[in-house]
């Protein structure tokens, strides 16, 4: 019989529909067994005191890059970074690993490779590429949470884009099981780099990927969503506010369409990007301040459903950046935005970034829970296990102080490659403990290594692979 443990606090937020108040949560076999609306410190297994205790963050868009590109990232470093930021579940993307997760065999290979150690719970999306439609339903049966495709070049040869005809074949298969299809929503419009412009100037790259690329792609997504009305469709990492009218119209029509944006689109503007600073490059790109304000309006009015990291790191040399031991290849230009890899490293630092920017715009703690816990859990088919603190759900918690100063130092971050646009950024909100299914996996106070702790992390990896049915 599993022993019952208890987690208590003076400030507990159970869900987006509740108020912050005292509570004691009783946990048995990794699940919430019962909840009392009182602060009961005596005999408690864990006492959060005045810090905020809420459901663990679910980041449903992370590139772990394992197997095959672990020099970019890996499950140990990615899950450490996640845990240090209150993220208790991450869902891996199907590309940048080798092989891409586009067959049952590749799915199984990824699952086996993650036995290296998961400090948080981990699942994966599958991929849609030309010719793999027959693999989709079997992958879903194995545990894939849904599927992602590209409507433009993905940046890696092993994950080619699909056209409308290929989409139709894939969605016909997914219609059989109501499987979700996610879209990297950019399509070519004829825009290109002006060779006369300075490639180390961010504007040169930004002008080559105009909002029209997203608008054109999202028009196609809406068309397909309407045609395959039982296939949930999802737009990943929305950047262009110009696409919001089409998204609002599709939602008003009742189409099964959801949309995410990312921490970087909400916390950085194009005007902030310094010359040669390729750590800011991603696709679609970070756009201007006016665009950012419109994205925030869409977050607050519910047009954008939730927020993720889209953690997509690489080695500094691929960023054409000299930091962290990066070496610029012969003939390459340091800080060349056009040629550098596109992707932003940020898993585990989204909570304070979102809170700091959002609270000045009227974001509440309940909104935070809705945007990075509840809706991301639902998106990944995990709302019967994660996203809230409720009886029967996994005992996944983050304990943090929303008012505590947090100065981000890249060298203290836990993902493998430390190049990030958030280095030396000051914000509010510091994570103190992260609990996964009742076990503490990160504790900022554990400064001395021991038989059970090392560098603030439990020596034992308590995370598990997620292959439960979609809920």
CSV table of C-alpha atoms in Angstrom, one decimal:
chain,number,residue,atom,x,y,z
A,1,UNK,CA,0.0,0.0,0.0
A,2,UNK,CA,1.3,3.4,-0.9
A,3,UNK,CA,1.8,5.9,1.9
A,4,UNK,CA,-0.3,9.1,1.9
A,5,UNK,CA,1.7,12.3,1.8
A,6,UNK,CA,0.5,15.9,2.1
A,7,UNK,CA,1.4,19.2,0.5
A,8,UNK,CA,0.1,22.4,2.2
A,9,UNK,CA,0.3,26.1,1.6
A,10,UNK,CA,-1.2,29.4,2.5
A,11,UNK,CA,-1.5,30.4,-1.1
A,12,UNK,CA,-2.8,27.5,-3.3
A,13,UNK,CA,-4.3,27.8,-6.7
A,14,UNK,CA,-6.1,24.7,-7.7
A,15,UNK,CA,-7.4,25.7,-11.1
A,16,UNK,CA,-8.2,28.7,-13.3
A,17,UNK,CA,-11.7,28.7,-11.8
A,18,UNK,CA,-10.6,28.9,-8.2
A,19,UNK,CA,-9.2,31.6,-6.0
A,20,UNK,CA,-5.9,31.7,-4.3
A,21,UNK,CA,-6.2,30.5,-0.7
A,22,UNK,CA,-5.1,28.0,1.9
A,23,UNK,CA,-5.2,24.3,1.1
A,24,UNK,CA,-3.7,20.9,1.9
A,25,UNK,CA,-3.4,18.4,-0.8
A,26,UNK,CA,-3.2,14.7,0.1
A,27,UNK,CA,-1.3,12.5,-2.4
A,28,UNK,CA,-1.3,8.7,-2.7
A,29,UNK,CA,0.4,6.7,-5.5
A,30,UNK,CA,1.3,9.8,-7.4
A,31,UNK,CA,-2.4,11.0,-7.6
A,32,UNK,CA,-4.3,13.7,-5.7
A,33,UNK,CA,-6.4,11.7,-3.2
A,34,UNK,CA,-8.2,14.5,-1.4
A,35,UNK,CA,-8.1,18.2,-0.8
A,36,UNK,CA,-8.9,20.3,2.3
A,37,UNK,CA,-9.3,24.0,2.1
A,38,UNK,CA,-7.1,24.6,5.1
A,39,UNK,CA,-3.4,25.4,5.8
A,40,UNK,CA,-2.3,22.4,7.9
A,41,UNK,CA,1.4,22.7,8.4
A,42,UNK,CA,1.7,20.2,11.3
A,43,UNK,CA,2.7,16.8,10.0
A,44,UNK,CA,2.7,18.0,6.4
A,45,UNK,CA,5.2,16.3,4.1
A,46,UNK,CA,5.8,19.6,2.3
A,47,UNK,CA,4.9,23.1,3.5
A,48,UNK,CA,5.0,25.8,0.8
A,49,UNK,CA,4.2,28.5,3.4
A,50,UNK,CA,3.5,31.9,1.8
A,51,UNK,CA,4.7,30.8,-1.7
A,52,UNK,CA,2.2,30.0,-4.4
A,53,UNK,CA,1.5,26.3,-5.0
A,54,UNK,CA,-0.2,25.6,-8.3
A,55,UNK,CA,-0.5,22.9,-11.0
A,56,UNK,CA,2.8,22.1,-12.8
A,57,UNK,CA,3.2,23.7,-16.2
A,58,UNK,CA,2.6,21.6,-19.3
A,59,UNK,CA,4.8,22.7,-22.2
A,60,UNK,CA,3.4,21.0,-25.3
A,61,UNK,CA,6.0,22.3,-27.8
A,62,UNK,CA,9.6,21.4,-27.0
A,63,UNK,CA,12.4,20.1,-29.3
A,64,UNK,CA,14.5,17.6,-27.3
A,65,UNK,CA,16.4,16.4,-30.4
A,66,UNK,CA,17.0,12.9,-29.1
A,67,UNK,CA,18.0,10.5,-30.6
A,68,UNK,CA,20.3,11.8,-33.3
A,69,UNK,CA,21.1,15.4,-32.4
A,70,UNK,CA,21.9,15.3,-28.7
A,71,UNK,CA,24.7,17.8,-29.2
A,72,UNK,CA,21.8,20.3,-29.6
A,73,UNK,CA,19.8,19.0,-26.6
A,74,UNK,CA,18.8,15.8,-24.9
A,75,UNK,CA,16.2,14.4,-22.6
A,76,UNK,CA,18.3,14.8,-19.4
A,77,UNK,CA,19.2,18.4,-20.0
A,78,UNK,CA,15.8,19.3,-21.4
A,79,UNK,CA,13.9,17.7,-18.5
A,80,UNK,CA,16.3,19.3,-16.0
A,81,UNK,CA,15.7,22.7,-17.5
A,82,UNK,CA,11.9,22.1,-17.5
A,83,UNK,CA,11.9,21.0,-13.9
A,84,UNK,CA,13.9,24.1,-12.8
A,85,UNK,CA,11.1,26.3,-14.2
A,86,UNK,CA,8.1,24.5,-12.8
A,87,UNK,CA,7.3,22.5,-15.9
A,88,UNK,CA,6.2,19.0,-15.0
A,89,UNK,CA,5.3,17.7,-18.5
A,90,UNK,CA,6.9,18.3,-21.9
A,91,UNK,CA,5.7,17.1,-25.2
A,92,UNK,CA,8.5,16.6,-27.8
A,93,UNK,CA,8.2,17.6,-31.4
A,94,UNK,CA,8.7,15.0,-34.1
A,95,UNK,CA,11.6,16.7,-35.9
A,96,UNK,CA,15.2,17.6,-35.3
A,97,UNK,CA,15.7,14.2,-33.8
A,98,UNK,CA,17.1,11.5,-36.1
A,99,UNK,CA,15.1,9.6,-37.2
A,100,UNK,CA,12.1,12.0,-37.3
A,101,UNK,CA,9.1,10.5,-35.4
A,102,UNK,CA,7.1,9.6,-38.6
A,103,UNK,CA,6.8,5.8,-38.1
A,104,UNK,CA,6.0,3.4,-35.3
A,105,UNK,CA,9.6,2.2,-35.4
A,106,UNK,CA,10.9,5.8,-34.9
A,107,UNK,CA,8.4,6.4,-32.1
A,108,UNK,CA,9.7,3.3,-30.3
A,109,UNK,CA,13.3,4.3,-30.9
A,110,UNK,CA,12.7,7.7,-29.3
A,111,UNK,CA,10.9,6.1,-26.3
A,112,UNK,CA,13.7,3.7,-25.7
A,113,UNK,CA,16.4,6.4,-26.0
A,114,UNK,CA,14.6,8.5,-23.4
A,115,UNK,CA,15.4,5.8,-20.8
A,116,UNK,CA,18.5,7.9,-20.3
A,117,UNK,CA,16.5,9.7,-17.7
A,118,UNK,CA,13.3,11.9,-17.5
A,119,UNK,CA,13.0,14.3,-14.6
A,120,UNK,CA,9.6,15.3,-15.8
A,121,UNK,CA,6.9,13.4,-17.7
A,122,UNK,CA,7.5,13.3,-21.4
A,123,UNK,CA,5.4,12.5,-24.5
A,124,UNK,CA,5.8,13.1,-28.2
A,125,UNK,CA,4.0,14.3,-31.2
A,126,UNK,CA,4.3,12.3,-34.4
A,127,UNK,CA,5.0,13.9,-37.8
A,128,UNK,CA,3.1,14.0,-41.1
A,129,UNK,CA,5.5,13.9,-44.1
A,130,UNK,CA,4.9,12.9,-47.8
A,131,UNK,CA,4.1,9.1,-47.9
A,132,UNK,CA,3.6,8.2,-44.3
A,133,UNK,CA,-0.2,8.4,-44.0
A,134,UNK,CA,-0.4,4.6,-43.3
A,135,UNK,CA,1.8,5.1,-40.2
A,136,UNK,CA,-0.4,7.8,-38.5
A,137,UNK,CA,-3.2,5.7,-36.9
A,138,UNK,CA,-0.7,3.0,-35.7
A,139,UNK,CA,1.5,5.8,-34.1
A,140,UNK,CA,-1.6,7.2,-32.4
A,141,UNK,CA,-2.3,3.8,-31.0
A,142,UNK,CA,1.2,3.6,-29.6
A,143,UNK,CA,0.8,6.8,-27.7
A,144,UNK,CA,1.7,9.7,-30.0
A,145,UNK,CA,-0.4,12.7,-28.9
A,146,UNK,CA,-1.2,13.9,-32.4
A,147,UNK,CA,0.8,15.0,-35.5
A,148,UNK,CA,2.6,18.0,-36.9
A,149,UNK,CA,3.4,19.0,-40.5
A,150,UNK,CA,5.2,21.8,-42.3
A,151,UNK,CA,3.8,23.8,-45.1
A,152,UNK,CA,7.2,25.1,-46.0
A,153,UNK,CA,10.8,23.9,-45.7
A,154,UNK,CA,11.4,22.6,-42.1
A,155,UNK,CA,15.1,23.3,-42.1
A,156,UNK,CA,16.0,19.6,-41.9
A,157,UNK,CA,16.1,17.2,-44.9
A,158,UNK,CA,14.5,14.3,-43.0
A,159,UNK,CA,11.2,16.2,-42.3
A,160,UNK,CA,10.0,17.5,-45.7
A,161,UNK,CA,6.9,19.7,-46.1
A,162,UNK,CA,3.5,18.5,-47.4
A,163,UNK,CA,1.3,20.1,-50.1
A,164,UNK,CA,-2.5,20.3,-50.2
A,165,UNK,CA,-2.9,16.9,-51.9
A,166,UNK,CA,-0.6,15.2,-49.4
A,167,UNK,CA,-2.5,16.9,-46.5
A,168,UNK,CA,-5.8,15.5,-47.9
A,169,UNK,CA,-4.4,12.0,-47.8
A,170,UNK,CA,-3.1,12.3,-44.3
A,171,UNK,CA,-6.3,14.0,-43.0
A,172,UNK,CA,-8.4,11.2,-44.5
A,173,UNK,CA,-6.5,8.8,-42.3
A,174,UNK,CA,-6.8,11.0,-39.2
A,175,UNK,CA,-10.5,11.4,-39.8
A,176,UNK,CA,-10.9,7.7,-38.9
A,177,UNK,CA,-9.8,8.4,-35.3
A,178,UNK,CA,-10.3,12.2,-34.9
A,179,UNK,CA,-6.5,12.5,-34.6
A,180,UNK,CA,-5.2,16.1,-34.3
A,181,UNK,CA,-3.0,17.7,-37.0
A,182,UNK,CA,-0.8,20.7,-36.1
A,183,UNK,CA,0.6,23.0,-38.8
A,184,UNK,CA,3.8,25.0,-39.0
A,185,UNK,CA,1.8,27.7,-40.8
A,186,UNK,CA,4.1,29.5,-43.3
A,187,UNK,CA,3.9,29.2,-47.0
A,188,UNK,CA,6.1,30.7,-49.7
A,189,UNK,CA,4.8,34.0,-51.2
A,190,UNK,CA,7.8,34.9,-53.3
A,191,UNK,CA,9.5,37.0,-50.6
A,192,UNK,CA,13.2,36.6,-50.5
A,193,UNK,CA,16.3,38.1,-49.0
A,194,UNK,CA,17.6,41.3,-50.6
A,195,UNK,CA,21.2,40.4,-51.3
A,196,UNK,CA,22.2,44.1,-51.1
A,197,UNK,CA,21.1,44.2,-47.4
A,198,UNK,CA,23.3,43.5,-44.4
A,199,UNK,CA,22.6,39.9,-43.3
A,200,UNK,CA,23.7,40.8,-39.7
A,201,UNK,CA,20.8,43.3,-39.5
A,202,UNK,CA,17.7,41.6,-38.1
A,203,UNK,CA,15.5,43.5,-40.5
A,204,UNK,CA,17.1,41.8,-43.5
A,205,UNK,CA,15.9,38.4,-42.2
A,206,UNK,CA,12.5,39.8,-41.0
A,207,UNK,CA,11.6,41.3,-44.4
A,208,UNK,CA,12.3,37.9,-46.0
A,209,UNK,CA,9.5,36.2,-43.9
A,210,UNK,CA,6.6,38.7,-44.1
A,211,UNK,CA,3.2,38.1,-42.3
A,212,UNK,CA,1.7,37.2,-45.7
A,213,UNK,CA,3.5,33.8,-45.4
A,214,UNK,CA,1.5,33.0,-42.3
A,215,UNK,CA,-1.7,34.5,-43.6
A,216,UNK,CA,-1.5,32.3,-46.8
A,217,UNK,CA,-0.8,29.2,-44.8
A,218,UNK,CA,-3.6,29.8,-42.2
A,219,UNK,CA,-6.1,30.3,-45.0
A,220,UNK,CA,-5.2,26.8,-46.2
A,221,UNK,CA,-5.4,25.4,-42.7
A,222,UNK,CA,-8.9,26.9,-42.3
A,223,UNK,CA,-9.9,25.4,-45.6
A,224,UNK,CA,-8.7,22.0,-44.6
A,225,UNK,CA,-10.3,22.3,-41.2
A,226,UNK,CA,-13.6,23.0,-42.8
A,227,UNK,CA,-13.3,20.1,-45.2
A,228,UNK,CA,-12.3,17.6,-42.5
A,229,UNK,CA,-14.5,18.9,-39.8
A,230,UNK,CA,-13.9,16.0,-37.3
A,231,UNK,CA,-10.1,16.4,-37.5
A,232,UNK,CA,-8.9,18.9,-34.8
A,233,UNK,CA,-6.5,21.4,-36.4
A,234,UNK,CA,-3.9,23.5,-34.6
A,235,UNK,CA,-1.7,26.4,-35.6
A,236,UNK,CA,1.7,26.2,-33.8
A,237,UNK,CA,3.7,29.3,-32.8
A,238,UNK,CA,1.5,32.0,-34.3
A,239,UNK,CA,3.6,35.1,-34.9
A,240,UNK,CA,1.7,37.3,-37.4
A,241,UNK,CA,-1.2,39.3,-36.0
A,242,UNK,CA,-2.4,39.8,-39.6
A,243,UNK,CA,-3.8,36.2,-39.4
A,244,UNK,CA,-6.0,36.9,-36.4
A,245,UNK,CA,-9.1,38.0,-38.4
A,246,UNK,CA,-9.1,34.7,-40.3
A,247,UNK,CA,-8.6,32.7,-37.0
A,248,UNK,CA,-11.4,34.6,-35.3
A,249,UNK,CA,-13.8,34.0,-38.2
A,250,UNK,CA,-12.9,30.3,-38.3
A,251,UNK,CA,-13.6,30.0,-34.6
A,252,UNK,CA,-16.9,31.9,-34.9
A,253,UNK,CA,-17.9,29.4,-37.6
A,254,UNK,CA,-17.4,26.6,-35.1
A,255,UNK,CA,-14.4,24.9,-36.8
A,256,UNK,CA,-12.2,22.7,-34.5
A,257,UNK,CA,-9.3,25.1,-34.7
A,258,UNK,CA,-6.9,26.0,-31.9
A,259,UNK,CA,-3.9,28.3,-31.8
A,260,UNK,CA,-0.8,28.8,-29.7
A,261,UNK,CA,1.8,31.5,-29.5
A,262,UNK,CA,5.1,31.5,-27.7
A,263,UNK,CA,6.8,33.4,-24.9
A,264,UNK,CA,9.2,35.1,-27.2
A,265,UNK,CA,6.5,36.6,-29.4
A,266,UNK,CA,4.9,38.1,-26.3
A,267,UNK,CA,8.0,39.3,-24.6
A,268,UNK,CA,10.3,40.5,-27.4
A,269,UNK,CA,9.8,43.0,-30.2
A,270,UNK,CA,11.8,43.2,-33.5
A,271,UNK,CA,12.9,46.7,-32.4
A,272,UNK,CA,14.7,45.1,-29.5
A,273,UNK,CA,16.9,42.7,-31.5
A,274,UNK,CA,20.5,43.8,-31.7
A,275,UNK,CA,22.7,43.5,-34.8
A,276,UNK,CA,24.4,40.1,-35.0
A,277,UNK,CA,22.3,38.6,-32.2
A,278,UNK,CA,21.2,35.4,-33.9
A,279,UNK,CA,20.0,34.0,-30.6
A,280,UNK,CA,16.8,36.0,-31.4
A,281,UNK,CA,16.2,34.2,-34.7
A,282,UNK,CA,13.3,31.9,-35.1
A,283,UNK,CA,10.7,31.0,-37.7
A,284,UNK,CA,8.2,32.5,-38.0
A,285,UNK,CA,10.1,35.6,-36.8
A,286,UNK,CA,9.7,37.9,-33.9
A,287,UNK,CA,7.8,40.9,-35.3
A,288,UNK,CA,7.3,44.5,-34.2
A,289,UNK,CA,5.9,46.1,-31.1
A,290,UNK,CA,2.5,46.8,-32.7
A,291,UNK,CA,2.2,43.2,-33.7
A,292,UNK,CA,3.2,42.1,-30.2
A,293,UNK,CA,0.4,44.2,-28.7
A,294,UNK,CA,-2.1,42.7,-31.0
A,295,UNK,CA,-1.0,39.2,-30.0
A,296,UNK,CA,-1.5,40.1,-26.4
A,297,UNK,CA,-5.0,41.3,-27.2
A,298,UNK,CA,-5.7,37.9,-28.8
A,299,UNK,CA,-4.3,36.1,-25.7
A,300,UNK,CA,-6.5,38.1,-23.3
A,301,UNK,CA,-9.7,37.7,-25.4
A,302,UNK,CA,-9.2,34.0,-25.9
A,303,UNK,CA,-8.5,33.9,-29.6
A,304,UNK,CA,-5.1,32.5,-28.9
A,305,UNK,CA,-5.7,29.4,-26.8
A,306,UNK,CA,-2.4,28.9,-24.9
A,307,UNK,CA,1.3,29.7,-24.8
A,308,UNK,CA,4.3,27.4,-25.2
A,309,UNK,CA,8.1,27.7,-25.3
A,310,UNK,CA,8.9,26.2,-28.7
A,311,UNK,CA,12.3,25.4,-27.2
A,312,UNK,CA,14.4,24.8,-30.3
A,313,UNK,CA,18.1,25.0,-29.5
A,314,UNK,CA,21.2,24.1,-31.5
A,315,UNK,CA,24.9,24.4,-31.1
A,316,UNK,CA,26.4,28.0,-31.2
A,317,UNK,CA,28.3,27.3,-34.4
A,318,UNK,CA,24.9,26.7,-36.2
A,319,UNK,CA,23.8,30.1,-34.8
A,320,UNK,CA,27.0,31.6,-36.3
A,321,UNK,CA,27.6,32.9,-32.8
A,322,UNK,CA,31.0,32.9,-31.0
A,323,UNK,CA,29.6,32.5,-27.5
A,324,UNK,CA,29.7,29.2,-25.4
A,325,UNK,CA,32.6,27.9,-27.4
A,326,UNK,CA,31.0,28.4,-30.8
A,327,UNK,CA,33.3,28.4,-33.8
A,328,UNK,CA,32.4,30.3,-37.0
A,329,UNK,CA,33.0,28.1,-40.1
A,330,UNK,CA,35.5,29.4,-42.7
A,331,UNK,CA,33.7,31.6,-45.1
A,332,UNK,CA,30.7,32.2,-42.8
A,333,UNK,CA,29.7,35.6,-41.4
A,334,UNK,CA,29.4,35.9,-37.6
A,335,UNK,CA,25.9,37.0,-36.7
A,336,UNK,CA,24.4,36.3,-40.1
A,337,UNK,CA,20.6,36.1,-39.4
A,338,UNK,CA,19.9,34.8,-42.9
A,339,UNK,CA,22.1,31.8,-42.6
A,340,UNK,CA,21.9,31.0,-38.9
A,341,UNK,CA,19.7,28.2,-37.5
A,342,UNK,CA,16.3,29.5,-36.4
A,343,UNK,CA,15.1,28.5,-33.0
A,344,UNK,CA,15.0,30.0,-29.5
A,345,UNK,CA,16.1,28.2,-26.3
A,346,UNK,CA,13.7,28.9,-23.4
A,347,UNK,CA,12.3,25.8,-21.8
A,348,UNK,CA,11.9,26.3,-18.1
A,349,UNK,CA,12.0,30.1,-18.1
A,350,UNK,CA,8.6,30.8,-19.6
A,351,UNK,CA,6.7,31.2,-16.3
A,352,UNK,CA,8.4,34.3,-15.0
A,353,UNK,CA,8.7,35.8,-18.5
A,354,UNK,CA,4.9,35.4,-19.0
A,355,UNK,CA,4.0,36.7,-15.6
A,356,UNK,CA,6.3,39.7,-15.7
A,357,UNK,CA,5.0,40.9,-19.1
A,358,UNK,CA,1.4,39.8,-18.6
A,359,UNK,CA,0.6,41.2,-15.2
A,360,UNK,CA,1.1,44.8,-16.5
A,361,UNK,CA,-1.5,43.9,-19.2
A,362,UNK,CA,-4.0,42.6,-16.8
A,363,UNK,CA,-3.0,38.9,-16.7
A,364,UNK,CA,-4.1,37.1,-13.5
A,365,UNK,CA,-2.6,34.0,-11.9
A,366,UNK,CA,-5.8,32.2,-13.0
A,367,UNK,CA,-5.0,33.3,-16.6
A,368,UNK,CA,-1.5,31.9,-16.2
A,369,UNK,CA,-2.9,28.5,-15.1
A,370,UNK,CA,-5.3,28.4,-17.9
A,371,UNK,CA,-2.7,29.4,-20.6
A,372,UNK,CA,0.2,27.2,-19.6
A,373,UNK,CA,-1.3,24.4,-17.5
A,374,UNK,CA,-4.9,23.6,-18.3
A,375,UNK,CA,-5.2,24.3,-22.0
A,376,UNK,CA,-1.8,22.8,-22.9
A,377,UNK,CA,-2.8,19.6,-21.0
A,378,UNK,CA,-6.0,19.4,-22.9
A,379,UNK,CA,-4.2,20.0,-26.2
A,380,UNK,CA,-1.9,17.1,-25.5
A,381,UNK,CA,-4.8,14.8,-24.6
A,382,UNK,CA,-3.9,14.8,-20.9
A,383,UNK,CA,-6.7,16.8,-19.2
A,384,UNK,CA,-7.7,13.6,-17.3
A,385,UNK,CA,-4.3,13.6,-15.7
A,386,UNK,CA,-2.7,17.0,-15.7
A,387,UNK,CA,-3.3,20.8,-15.8
A,388,UNK,CA,-5.2,21.3,-12.5
A,389,UNK,CA,-4.9,20.2,-8.9
A,390,UNK,CA,-8.0,18.0,-8.5
A,391,UNK,CA,-8.8,14.6,-7.0
A,392,UNK,CA,-7.7,11.8,-9.3
A,393,UNK,CA,-5.2,13.8,-11.3
A,394,UNK,CA,-1.4,13.5,-11.2
A,395,UNK,CA,0.1,15.3,-8.2
A,396,UNK,CA,2.2,17.7,-10.4
A,397,UNK,CA,2.9,21.0,-8.6
A,398,UNK,CA,5.1,24.0,-8.9
A,399,UNK,CA,5.9,26.2,-5.9
A,400,UNK,CA,7.0,29.7,-6.8
A,401,UNK,CA,7.1,33.3,-5.6
A,402,UNK,CA,5.5,35.5,-8.2
A,403,UNK,CA,6.9,38.6,-6.6
A,404,UNK,CA,10.5,37.5,-6.1
A,405,UNK,CA,13.2,39.0,-8.4
A,406,UNK,CA,14.6,36.7,-11.0
A,407,UNK,CA,17.7,37.7,-12.9
A,408,UNK,CA,18.2,35.2,-15.8
A,409,UNK,CA,21.9,34.2,-16.1
A,410,UNK,CA,22.5,31.9,-19.1
A,411,UNK,CA,25.3,30.1,-17.3
A,412,UNK,CA,22.9,29.0,-14.6
A,413,UNK,CA,20.3,27.6,-17.0
A,414,UNK,CA,20.1,23.9,-17.4
A,415,UNK,CA,19.5,23.2,-21.1
A,416,UNK,CA,22.5,22.0,-23.0
A,417,UNK,CA,23.4,25.1,-25.1
A,418,UNK,CA,23.1,28.3,-23.2
A,419,UNK,CA,22.6,30.7,-26.0
A,420,UNK,CA,19.3,32.5,-25.3
A,421,UNK,CA,17.9,36.0,-25.9
A,422,UNK,CA,16.9,36.1,-22.2
A,423,UNK,CA,20.4,36.2,-20.8
A,424,UNK,CA,20.6,39.0,-18.2
A,425,UNK,CA,16.9,39.7,-18.4
A,426,UNK,CA,15.3,40.7,-15.1
A,427,UNK,CA,11.8,39.6,-14.3
A,428,UNK,CA,9.5,38.7,-11.4
A,429,UNK,CA,8.8,35.1,-10.3
A,430,UNK,CA,11.2,32.5,-9.1
A,431,UNK,CA,10.5,28.7,-8.9
A,432,UNK,CA,11.5,27.1,-5.7
A,433,UNK,CA,10.3,23.5,-6.0
A,434,UNK,CA,8.8,21.3,-8.7
A,435,UNK,CA,6.9,18.1,-7.8
A,436,UNK,CA,6.1,15.4,-10.3
A,437,UNK,CA,3.4,12.9,-9.3
A,438,UNK,CA,4.2,13.6,-5.6
A,439,UNK,CA,8.0,13.4,-5.8
A,440,UNK,CA,10.1,16.5,-5.6
A,441,UNK,CA,12.4,16.6,-8.6
A,442,UNK,CA,13.8,20.1,-8.3
A,443,UNK,CA,14.5,22.1,-5.1
A,444,UNK,CA,16.3,25.4,-5.3
A,445,UNK,CA,17.3,25.1,-1.6
A,446,UNK,CA,19.2,21.9,-2.2
A,447,UNK,CA,22.6,23.6,-2.7
A,448,UNK,CA,24.7,20.8,-1.2
A,449,UNK,CA,25.0,17.5,-3.1
A,450,UNK,CA,24.1,14.3,-1.3
A,451,UNK,CA,23.1,10.8,-1.9
A,452,UNK,CA,19.7,12.0,-3.1
A,453,UNK,CA,20.4,15.5,-4.5
A,454,UNK,CA,22.7,16.9,-7.1
A,455,UNK,CA,22.8,20.6,-8.2
A,456,UNK,CA,19.3,21.1,-7.0
A,457,UNK,CA,17.8,18.0,-8.8
A,458,UNK,CA,16.8,14.7,-7.3
A,459,UNK,CA,19.3,12.1,-8.3
A,460,UNK,CA,16.5,9.7,-9.2
A,461,UNK,CA,14.7,10.7,-12.4
A,462,UNK,CA,11.0,10.5,-11.5
A,463,UNK,CA,9.6,11.3,-14.9
A,464,UNK,CA,7.7,8.8,-17.0
A,465,UNK,CA,7.0,8.3,-20.7
A,466,UNK,CA,3.5,9.3,-21.6
A,467,UNK,CA,1.6,6.8,-23.8
A,468,UNK,CA,-1.8,6.9,-22.3
A,469,UNK,CA,-4.9,7.3,-24.5
A,470,UNK,CA,-5.9,10.7,-25.7
A,471,UNK,CA,-8.4,12.3,-23.3
